[in-house]
Amino acid sequence: MNPLQETHLAIGPARFRIALAWKQPLELLKRLYADYPDPDDGFADFTVRLEPDKPWRRFIRPSVHISGDFWLPDAAPLPLEQGLLAAEMGMNLQMALGWRRHLLLHASTVEKDGRALIMTGLSGSGKSTLSAMLGERGWRFMGDEFALLCPDTGQIYAFPRLVSLKNSAIAAMQKELPDDRFGPLLKATPKGDIRHLKPAAEAIANMHEPARPALLLFPRFGYEPAIRKMGQSEIFVRLTQASTNYVALGEAGFRALTEFVDQVPARAIDYQSGAEAEEIINRLWDELAS
Amino acid sequence: MSQQYKLRTGETLIEHVLDSMTAVFQASSGITHLVTDPVPAILEVLSDQFVDSDQVAERLQRQFDLQADADVAAVVAARLEELWQLGLVERRTAP
């Protein structure tokens, strides 16, 4: 069998070695991550391996099996055309299961004037789309998947991977941005249609700059516009659910999260369009962001 | 014979008030418990010695200036049982 080919990626504080059995997704990764700093010392926090689940699957109806330092035993392989998605899922999986330096919140983050807006919610809430949209409108995109909360300083660190645009968000962003910012359209993936978007140059250049958390939002797409205050208990519980490593961090995670809940104003917002969300977000930012 | 309760020996609990509830981090298990009143006050009473539910109820009544009431004793007894089941306190039969 041919040896795996590999590339190294540094995304925020995390460094990955991605090893693949096929050239096409490797070239795609290299193109989309070309502007990211090159971790040239060869060290990696995690390894992601993308290989055929059976030897003949390299050639016949090729399918990509995701493994690495951490993996899920029952993860279904993806067709080779979705190799980029497999790489992104593999990196997310390593972070979700293995990262210990920060409290991980499943949330998107954008920054302005050194202050971070964090948006968390269930899949379909629009947090990823909103962060991509704001990232093109005067905010610095810090990530659409994980906000990294530092237990020592309370600052948020960026993890600005490619943005994973889904379904109707794809057309909306394609209208605004040049084609070279996008990966290929991946149709009918397990998460619907997906097209990856390269973050703005500023987001990549400043990815090591942390930001102080200033506003937390729980967006929900598809409902009449509304803003709801939330109690600290509800915020705390929802953030423990949104964190993949809260339990693993023990006392450090408890102290980081309770301090975050004490200090960061939070609201639940409902919206039906990007323009509506942007208006609500700007208003709350002016009123509440400390 | 009555049951007596005390915080587990060597246990560290870190409490943080979140408006209507209190988050209690239990160092020995790494579990975070969310509790409501009067549990934080009960945990305080149990911190240094074995006491039974009547003694806990009496202390709470004195501390919060409550009327002596059979309901308070029943609520305290139920909460103590729950705390024991959660592994937050140890229990013994009164000597």
Coordinates of C-alpha atoms in Angstrom, one line a residue, chain B residues 27-59:
Chain B
A27 CA -13.5 17.8 44.0
S28 CA -13.5 14.1 44.7
S29 CA -15.7 13.1 41.8
G30 CA -15.3 16.1 39.5
I31 CA -19.1 16.4 39.3
T32 CA -20.9 19.7 39.4
H33 CA -24.2 19.6 41.4
L34 CA -26.9 22.3 40.9
V35 CA -28.8 22.7 44.1
T36 CA -31.5 25.1 45.5
D37 CA -32.2 26.3 49.0
P38 CA -32.0 25.0 51.6
V39 CA -29.2 22.7 50.5
P40 CA -26.3 25.1 50.7
A41 CA -27.3 25.9 54.3
I42 CA -27.6 22.2 55.1
L43 CA -24.1 21.5 53.7
E44 CA -22.7 24.2 55.9
V45 CA -24.2 22.5 59.0
L46 CA -22.7 19.2 58.0
S47 CA -19.2 20.5 57.4
D48 CA -17.5 19.4 60.7
Q49 CA -19.5 16.8 62.6
F50 CA -22.2 14.1 62.4
V51 CA -25.7 15.5 63.0
D52 CA -29.2 14.0 62.6
S53 CA -32.0 15.6 60.6
D54 CA -33.7 17.1 63.7
Q55 CA -30.4 18.8 64.7
V56 CA -30.0 20.2 61.2
A57 CA -33.7 21.4 61.2
E58 CA -33.2 23.1 64.5
R59 CA -30.1 24.9 63.4

